[in-house]
Coordinates of C-alpha atoms and ligand atoms in Angstrom, one line a residue:
X1 CA -140.3 122.6 247.0
X2 CA -139.6 126.3 246.4
X3 CA -136.9 127.5 248.7
X4 CA -138.0 130.0 251.4
X5 CA -135.8 132.4 253.2
X6 CA -136.3 134.4 256.4
X7 CA -134.2 137.3 255.4
X8 CA -133.7 136.8 251.7
X9 CA -131.7 139.9 251.0
X10 CA -129.0 138.9 253.5
X11 CA -129.2 135.1 252.9
X12 CA -128.7 135.5 249.1
X13 CA -126.6 138.6 249.0
X14 CA -123.8 138.7 246.4
X15 CA -120.5 137.7 248.1
X16 CA -118.9 141.1 247.3
X17 CA -121.7 143.0 248.9
X18 CA -121.5 140.7 252.0
X19 CA -117.8 141.4 252.3
X20 CA -118.5 145.1 252.1
X21 CA -121.2 144.8 254.8
X22 CA -118.8 142.7 257.0
X23 CA -116.1 145.3 256.6
X24 CA -118.3 148.2 257.6
X25 CA -119.6 146.3 260.6
X26 CA -116.1 145.1 261.6
X27 CA -114.7 148.7 261.6
X28 CA -117.5 149.8 263.9
X29 CA -117.3 146.8 266.1
X30 CA -113.6 147.1 266.7
X31 CA -114.1 150.7 267.7
X32 CA -116.9 149.7 270.0
X33 CA -114.8 147.0 271.7
X34 CA -111.7 149.2 272.0
X35 CA -113.7 151.9 273.6
X36 CA -115.7 149.7 276.0
X37 CA -113.9 146.5 276.7
X38 CA -110.7 147.3 278.7
X39 CA -109.6 143.7 278.6
X40 CA -109.5 143.5 274.8
X41 CA -108.1 147.1 274.5
X42 CA -105.1 145.9 276.5
X43 CA -104.7 142.9 274.2
X44 CA -104.8 145.3 271.2
X45 CA -102.4 147.7 272.8
X46 CA -100.0 144.8 273.6
X47 CA -100.1 143.8 269.9
X48 CA -99.7 147.5 268.9
X49 CA -103.0 147.6 266.9
X50 CA -105.4 150.5 267.1
X51 CA -109.0 150.7 265.7
X52 CA -107.7 153.0 263.0
X53 CA -105.6 150.1 261.6
X54 CA -108.7 148.1 260.8
X55 CA -110.2 149.3 257.5
X56 CA -112.1 146.1 256.6
X57 CA -112.1 142.3 256.8
X58 CA -108.7 142.2 255.1
X59 CA -107.2 143.6 258.4
X60 CA -108.9 141.0 260.6
X61 CA -105.7 139.0 261.0
X62 CA -104.1 142.0 262.7
X63 CA -106.4 141.6 265.7
X64 CA -105.5 139.5 268.8
X65 CA -107.3 136.2 269.4
X66 CA -109.5 135.5 272.4
X67 CA -109.6 132.1 274.0
X68 CA -111.4 130.3 276.8
X69 CA -108.5 131.2 279.0
X70 CA -109.4 134.9 278.4
X71 CA -113.0 134.2 279.3
X72 CA -111.7 132.7 282.6
X73 CA -109.5 135.7 283.3
X74 CA -112.2 138.1 282.5
X75 CA -115.0 136.3 284.4
X76 CA -117.7 137.5 284.9
X77 CA -117.8 141.1 283.7
X78 CA -114.4 141.7 282.1
X79 CA -115.6 141.3 278.5
X80 CA -118.8 143.2 278.8
X81 CA -119.3 145.7 276.0
X82 CA -122.4 147.5 277.5
X83 CA -123.3 148.6 281.0
X84 CA -125.1 145.9 282.9
X85 CA -128.2 148.1 283.0
X86 CA -128.5 147.7 279.2
X87 CA -128.2 143.9 279.4
X88 CA -131.4 141.9 279.6
X89 CA -130.3 138.2 279.7
X90 CA -127.5 135.8 280.5
X91 CA -126.9 132.3 279.3
X92 CA -124.2 130.0 280.5
X93 CA -122.5 126.7 280.2
X94 CA -121.9 124.4 283.2
X95 CA -118.7 124.3 285.0
X96 CA -116.5 125.7 287.7
X97 CA -115.9 129.4 287.8
X98 CA -112.9 128.9 285.4
X99 CA -114.7 126.7 282.9
X100 CA -118.1 128.4 283.1
X101 CA -118.9 130.7 280.2
X102 CA -121.4 133.5 281.1
X103 CA -122.6 135.3 278.0
X104 CA -124.6 138.6 278.2
X105 CA -127.2 139.9 275.8
X106 CA -128.8 143.3 275.2
X107 CA -132.3 143.3 273.6
X108 CA -130.6 143.9 270.3
X109 CA -128.4 140.8 270.8
X110 CA -131.4 138.7 271.7
X111 CA -133.1 139.9 268.5
X112 CA -130.3 139.2 266.2
X113 CA -129.8 135.7 267.8
X114 CA -133.5 134.9 267.3
X115 CA -133.3 136.1 263.7
X116 CA -130.4 133.6 263.2
X117 CA -132.6 130.8 264.6
X118 CA -135.5 131.9 262.5
X119 CA -133.4 131.6 259.4
X120 CA -132.6 128.0 260.4
X121 CA -136.3 127.1 261.0
X122 CA -137.3 128.6 257.6
X123 CA -134.5 126.8 255.9
X124 CA -135.9 123.6 257.3
X125 CA -139.2 124.4 255.7
X126 CA -140.8 126.2 258.7
X127 CA -143.6 128.7 258.2
X128 CA -146.3 130.3 260.4
X129 CA -148.5 127.2 259.7
X130 CA -146.1 125.0 261.7
X131 CA -146.1 123.7 265.2
X132 CA -142.6 123.7 266.5
X133 CA -141.7 121.5 269.5
X134 CA -138.7 122.8 271.3
X135 CA -137.2 119.9 273.2
X136 CA -133.8 121.5 273.9
X137 CA -133.1 122.3 277.5
X138 CA -134.6 125.6 278.7
X139 CA -132.7 127.7 281.3
X140 CA -129.0 128.6 281.3
X141 CA -128.4 126.4 278.2
X142 CA -128.9 128.4 275.0
X143 CA -130.7 125.6 273.0
X144 CA -134.2 126.1 274.4
X145 CA -134.3 129.9 274.4
X146 CA -132.6 130.2 271.0
X147 CA -135.0 128.0 269.0
X148 CA -137.9 129.2 271.1
X149 CA -137.2 132.8 270.0
X150 CA -136.6 131.8 266.4
X151 CA -139.9 129.8 266.4
X152 CA -141.8 132.9 267.6
X153 CA -140.2 135.1 264.9
X154 CA -141.3 132.7 262.2
X155 CA -144.8 132.6 263.7
X156 CA -144.9 128.9 264.4
X157 CA -147.1 127.7 267.3
X158 CA -144.3 127.0 269.8
X159 CA -144.4 124.1 272.2
X160 CA -141.8 125.0 274.9
X161 CA -141.3 121.4 276.1
X162 CA -137.7 121.6 277.3
X163 CA -135.8 118.3 277.3
X164 CA -136.8 114.9 278.9
X165 CA -140.1 113.3 279.9
X166 CA -140.4 111.5 276.6
X167 CA -143.9 110.1 277.2
X168 CA -145.1 113.7 277.5
X169 CA -143.2 114.8 274.5
X170 CA -144.8 112.1 272.4
X171 CA -148.3 112.9 273.8
X172 CA -147.9 116.6 272.9
X173 CA -146.4 115.7 269.5
X174 CA -149.4 113.7 268.7
X175 CA -152.2 115.7 270.3
X176 CA -151.0 119.1 269.1
X177 CA -149.6 117.9 265.8
X178 CA -146.0 119.0 266.0
X179 CA -144.4 119.4 262.6
X180 CA -140.9 120.5 263.6
X181 CA -138.9 119.0 266.4
X182 CA -135.9 120.8 267.8
X183 CA -133.6 118.9 270.1
X184 CA -130.2 117.2 270.3
X185 CA -129.7 114.5 267.6
X186 CA -129.3 111.8 270.3
X187 CA -132.6 112.8 271.9
X188 CA -134.3 112.8 268.5
X189 CA -133.0 109.3 268.0
X190 CA -134.3 108.3 271.4
X191 CA -137.7 109.8 270.7
X192 CA -137.7 107.8 267.4
X193 CA -136.9 104.6 269.2
X194 CA -139.6 105.3 271.9
X195 CA -142.2 105.9 269.2
X196 CA -141.3 102.7 267.5
X197 CA -141.5 100.8 270.8
X198 CA -145.0 102.2 271.4
X199 CA -146.0 100.9 268.0
X200 CA -146.2 104.2 266.1
X201 CA -145.2 104.3 262.5
X202 CA -143.6 107.5 261.0
X203 CA -146.9 108.3 259.2
X204 CA -148.8 108.3 262.5
X205 CA -147.2 111.6 263.5
X206 CA -147.2 114.8 261.5
X207 CA -143.5 115.7 262.0
X208 CA -141.8 116.8 258.8
X209 CA -138.5 118.3 259.9
X210 CA -136.1 118.3 262.8
X211 CA -133.4 120.9 263.7
X212 CA -130.7 119.0 265.6
X213 CA -127.4 120.2 267.0
X214 CA -125.3 121.0 270.1
X215 CA -123.3 117.8 269.7
X216 CA -121.5 115.9 267.0
X217 CA -123.6 113.4 265.0
X218 CA -122.9 111.3 261.9
X219 CA -124.6 110.9 258.5
X220 CA -125.6 107.4 259.6
X221 CA -127.4 108.9 262.5
X222 CA -129.1 111.4 260.3
X223 CA -130.4 108.6 258.1
X224 CA -131.6 106.6 261.0
X225 CA -133.4 109.5 262.6
X226 CA -135.0 110.5 259.2
X227 CA -136.2 107.0 258.7
X228 CA -137.6 106.4 262.2
X229 CA -139.3 109.8 262.5
X230 CA -140.2 110.1 258.8
X231 CA -138.7 113.6 258.6
X232 CA -135.8 115.6 257.1
X233 CA -133.1 116.2 259.7
X234 CA -131.2 119.5 259.6
X235 CA -128.0 120.3 261.5
X236 CA -127.6 123.5 263.5
X237 CA -124.4 124.8 265.1
X238 CA -123.6 127.4 267.7
X239 CA -121.9 128.1 271.0
X240 CA -122.8 130.0 274.1
X241 CA -119.9 132.4 273.5
X242 CA -121.3 133.7 270.2
X243 CA -125.0 133.7 271.4
X244 CA -126.0 130.0 271.1
X245 CA -127.6 128.0 268.3
X246 CA -128.0 129.6 264.9
X247 CA -124.4 130.6 264.2
X248 CA -124.8 128.2 261.2
X249 CA -127.6 126.1 259.9
X250 CA -128.3 123.6 257.2
X251 CA -130.5 124.1 254.2
X252 CA -132.3 121.6 251.9
X253 CA -129.0 120.5 250.3
X254 CA -127.8 119.1 253.6
X255 CA -124.1 119.4 252.7
X256 CA -122.8 121.6 255.5
X257 CA -124.2 124.6 257.4
X258 CA -124.5 128.1 256.1
X259 CA -122.8 130.6 258.6
X260 CA -124.8 133.7 259.4
X261 CA -121.8 135.7 258.3
X262 CA -123.5 139.0 258.4
X263 CA -123.3 138.5 262.2
X264 CA -120.4 136.0 262.6
X265 CA -117.3 136.4 260.6
X266 CA -115.5 133.0 260.3
X267 CA -111.9 132.1 259.9
X268 CA -110.0 128.8 259.9
X269 CA -106.6 128.9 261.6
X270 CA -103.7 126.5 262.2
X271 CA -104.3 125.7 265.9
X272 CA -100.6 125.5 266.6
X273 CA -99.3 128.7 264.9
X274 CA -102.5 130.8 264.7
X275 CA -101.8 131.3 261.0
X276 CA -105.0 131.9 258.9
X277 CA -105.5 129.0 256.5
X278 CA -107.0 129.3 253.0
X279 CA -110.6 128.2 252.3
X280 CA -111.0 124.5 252.1
X281 CA -108.2 123.7 254.6
X282 CA -108.9 122.0 257.9
X283 CA -108.2 123.9 261.1
X284 CA -109.7 125.6 264.1
X285 CA -112.8 127.7 263.6
X286 CA -112.5 131.3 264.9
X287 CA -115.5 133.7 265.1
X288 CA -115.7 137.4 265.3
X289 CA -119.2 138.7 266.3
X290 CA -119.8 141.7 264.0
X291 CA -122.7 143.4 265.7
X292 CA -123.3 141.9 269.2
X293 CA -123.2 144.6 271.8
X294 CA -123.0 143.1 275.3
X295 CA -120.6 140.2 274.6
X296 CA -118.8 141.2 271.5
X297 CA -116.0 138.6 271.1
X298 CA -113.4 139.3 268.4
X299 CA -111.5 136.4 266.9
X300 CA -112.8 133.9 269.4
X301 CA -111.1 130.5 269.1
X302 CA -113.8 127.9 269.3
X303 CA -111.6 124.8 269.6
X304 CA -113.8 123.2 267.0
X305 CA -111.9 121.6 264.0
X306 CA -113.7 122.5 260.8
X307 CA -113.5 123.3 257.1
X308 CA -115.2 126.2 255.3
X309 CA -116.5 126.3 251.7
X310 CA -117.8 128.9 249.3
X311 CA -119.0 126.3 246.8
X312 CA -122.3 127.4 245.2
X313 CA -125.3 126.0 247.0
X314 CA -128.4 124.7 245.3
X315 CA -130.6 126.5 247.9
X316 CA -129.6 129.9 246.5
X317 CA -128.0 131.0 249.7
X318 CA -124.6 132.7 249.3
X319 CA -123.7 132.4 252.9
X320 CA -120.4 130.6 253.4
X321 CA -120.7 127.0 254.6
X322 CA -119.0 125.1 257.4
X323 CA -118.6 121.3 257.5
X324 CA -119.8 119.4 260.5
X325 CA -117.2 120.0 263.2
X326 CA -114.6 117.2 263.0
X327 CA -113.4 117.1 266.5
X328 CA -111.9 119.5 269.0
X329 CA -108.4 120.8 269.9
X330 CA -109.1 120.5 273.6
X331 CA -110.4 117.7 275.8
X332 CA -114.0 118.8 276.0
X333 CA -116.5 115.9 275.7
X334 CA -120.1 116.5 274.7
X335 CA -122.3 114.0 276.5
X336 CA -126.0 114.1 275.9
X337 CA -125.6 117.6 274.6
X338 CA -123.7 118.8 277.7
X339 CA -120.2 120.0 277.6
X340 CA -118.0 118.1 280.0
X341 CA -114.3 118.7 280.8
X342 CA -112.4 116.0 282.6
X343 CA -111.1 118.7 284.9
X344 CA -114.6 119.3 286.2
X345 CA -114.8 115.7 287.3
X346 CA -111.4 116.1 289.0
X347 CA -112.6 119.1 290.9
X348 CA -115.6 117.2 292.3
X349 CA -113.4 114.3 293.3
X350 CA -110.9 116.6 295.2
X351 CA -113.8 118.5 296.8
X352 CA -115.3 115.2 298.0
X353 CA -112.1 113.9 299.5
X354 CA -111.0 111.5 296.7
X355 CA -107.7 111.3 294.8
X356 CA -107.9 112.2 291.1
X357 CA -107.6 108.6 290.0
X358 CA -110.5 108.1 287.7
X359 CA -111.6 107.1 284.3
X360 CA -114.5 108.4 282.2
X361 CA -116.1 105.9 280.0
X362 CA -118.5 107.2 277.3
X363 CA -120.5 105.0 274.9
X364 CA -123.6 105.3 272.8
X365 CA -126.2 102.6 273.4
X366 CA -129.5 102.8 271.5
X367 CA -128.6 106.3 270.4
X368 CA -128.2 107.5 273.9
X369 CA -124.9 108.4 275.4
X370 CA -123.9 106.4 278.4
X371 CA -121.6 108.2 280.9
X372 CA -119.7 106.3 283.6
X373 CA -117.0 107.4 285.9
X374 CA -114.8 104.8 287.7
X375 CA -113.2 106.3 290.8
X376 CA -110.6 104.7 293.0
X377 CA -111.4 104.7 296.7
X378 CA -108.5 105.8 299.0
X379 CA -107.2 103.0 301.2
X380 CA -108.9 104.6 304.3
X381 CA -112.2 104.9 302.5
X382 CA -112.1 101.3 301.3
X383 CA -115.0 99.1 302.5
X384 CA -116.6 96.0 301.1
X385 CA -120.0 96.8 302.5
X386 CA -122.3 97.1 299.5
X387 CA -124.7 99.6 301.1
X388 CA -121.9 101.9 302.1
X389 CA -120.4 101.8 298.6
X390 CA -123.8 102.5 297.0
X391 CA -124.3 105.5 299.3
X392 CA -120.8 106.9 298.5
X393 CA -121.4 106.4 294.7
X394 CA -124.8 108.2 294.9
X395 CA -123.2 111.1 296.8
X396 CA -120.4 111.5 294.2
X397 CA -122.9 111.2 291.3
X398 CA -125.1 113.9 292.9
X399 CA -122.1 116.2 293.3
X400 CA -121.1 115.7 289.7
X401 CA -124.7 116.5 288.6
X402 CA -124.4 119.8 290.5
X403 CA -121.2 120.6 288.6
X404 CA -122.1 119.3 285.2
X405 CA -125.9 119.3 284.9
X406 CA -125.9 115.5 284.2
X407 CA -125.6 112.5 286.4
X408 CA -122.9 110.0 285.5
X409 CA -123.0 106.4 286.7
X410 CA -120.3 106.5 289.3
X411 CA -118.6 103.2 290.2
X412 CA -116.1 103.1 293.1
X413 CA -113.3 100.7 292.5
X414 CA -110.6 99.3 294.8
X415 CA -107.5 101.4 295.5
X416 CA -104.8 101.2 292.8
X417 CA -107.1 99.3 290.4
X418 CA -107.3 101.8 287.6
X419 CA -104.4 101.1 285.3
X420 CA -101.6 103.6 285.6
X421 CA -100.2 104.8 282.3
X422 CA -96.6 105.6 281.8
X423 CA -97.3 108.7 279.9
X424 CA -100.4 110.8 280.0
X425 CA -103.1 109.3 282.1
X426 CA -105.9 107.8 280.0
X427 CA -108.7 109.7 281.6
X428 CA -111.3 109.3 278.9
X429 CA -112.4 106.2 277.0
X430 CA -114.8 107.4 274.3
X431 CA -116.3 104.4 272.5
X432 CA -118.7 106.4 270.4
X433 CA -117.7 106.8 266.8
X434 CA -118.8 110.3 266.1
X435 CA -116.5 111.5 263.3
Ligands
LIG1 O1 -124.4 123.7 272.1 C1 -125.4 125.7 271.4 C2 -126.4 124.9 270.6 C3 -127.6 124.6 271.1 C4 -126.1 124.6 269.3 C5 -128.6 124.0 270.3 C6 -127.0 123.9 268.5 C7 -128.3 123.6 269.0 P1 -122.5 125.1 274.0 O2 -123.2 124.3 275.0 O3 -121.7 126.3 274.4 O4 -123.5 125.6 272.9 O5 -121.6 124.1 273.1 C8 -120.9 124.6 272.0 O6 -121.0 122.4 271.1 O7 -118.2 124.5 270.3 C9 -119.3 122.4 269.4 O8 -118.2 121.8 269.9 C10 -120.6 121.7 269.9 N1 -121.6 121.8 268.9 C11 -122.6 122.7 268.8 N2 -123.4 122.4 267.7 C12 -122.9 121.4 267.1 C13 -123.2 120.6 265.9 C14 -124.4 124.9 272.2 N3 -124.2 120.9 265.2 C15 -120.1 123.4 271.4 N4 -122.3 119.6 265.6 C16 -119.4 123.8 270.1 C17 -121.3 119.3 266.3 C18 -121.7 121.0 267.8 N5 -120.9 119.9 267.4

């Protein structure tokens, strides 16, 4: 199959030209941020760096990092690069005020984000002849809106399904002839299993490709999804802080994701020292958004562990590639595509009058994440009446759903029954083998 591109000039640009473009954009962006974002200006002043010190990407290392802690300090408007009047959208991750990321977009930012997603769809073989079923969540989560916008740009007939209601997904898929499915890999696997259970064979549905991301997934899972759905499964990466999906996307070679480096400049650093590591070394992925206006994060530490590679790609794209993320430097879990921090569970427990004695147990059964939280009752809460316990469990699970966006199965256990560890408490038992 001949390779197609959404923005060929950019996607196949000679590397030296790309570096020149990045340098020009970086100089402008640093000036924009220094002049408009007091929070980052202070960080630059503290480090003794002025916009005039940044002549190109070779000076990137002089700039200070931003981390999730900075997002917390600056919440909600402290990192805004444009007046709110010029912003047209927000997206957000779940969480308490401290953990919640609220990203702002101008129309220009939405446009460039949708271009990135359009590049991913075209790289997966999408054209204006395709029917693109978007089964990522719509709403504050970036998955639905991002792929939806990209699908429009490519000119696909877009099915804005959002996540869940698998019977309806399958019915639309069949009746409207969806050819591209966009959702989390675990949901794709679940849809595949459901189709199989209903007696469908891969050739009974016209799907040809899937664009799956937002959570870690293995090569084994890719093969399984490709087999059950009869498609080619492409990875897509992104995070709310940088816009959402489409920061990087897979091509036909399926050996890592091309980073849209005309918009997002990537570095790998040693997470302990902050030192920039040479290409090919494993470390923390850091992104600088080169032309976003409203939420222009410079040197943002993603906490994702990754490797970059400039090896020539058979698809003809020259954009640098990132490997599948290989873990995180913090304790964030991704459960059914939703980011979960143990501290969020702790906050709910304290709000609901429990002690923070709990254990999170995550597993993957039939390609779907299971999510259980065992919580100790206080001696004064202790009861052996089953109906009371069930009511208390439901109340806690509902409170967690409000905080996280997903419902864990909460199990109340007797006081002092969760094993105490002598060192760090073992808060999370993750039985999935994702990397
Ligand atoms: O997950 C954006 C997204 C939506 C990406 C749809 C792809 C598809 P957040 O909820 O902010 O944004 O979560 C970002 O998810 O730092 C990674 O740890 C993880 N992640 C995202 N894509 C992948 C992937 C969206 N393809 C966090 N493989 C990131 C592994 C991924 N991890």
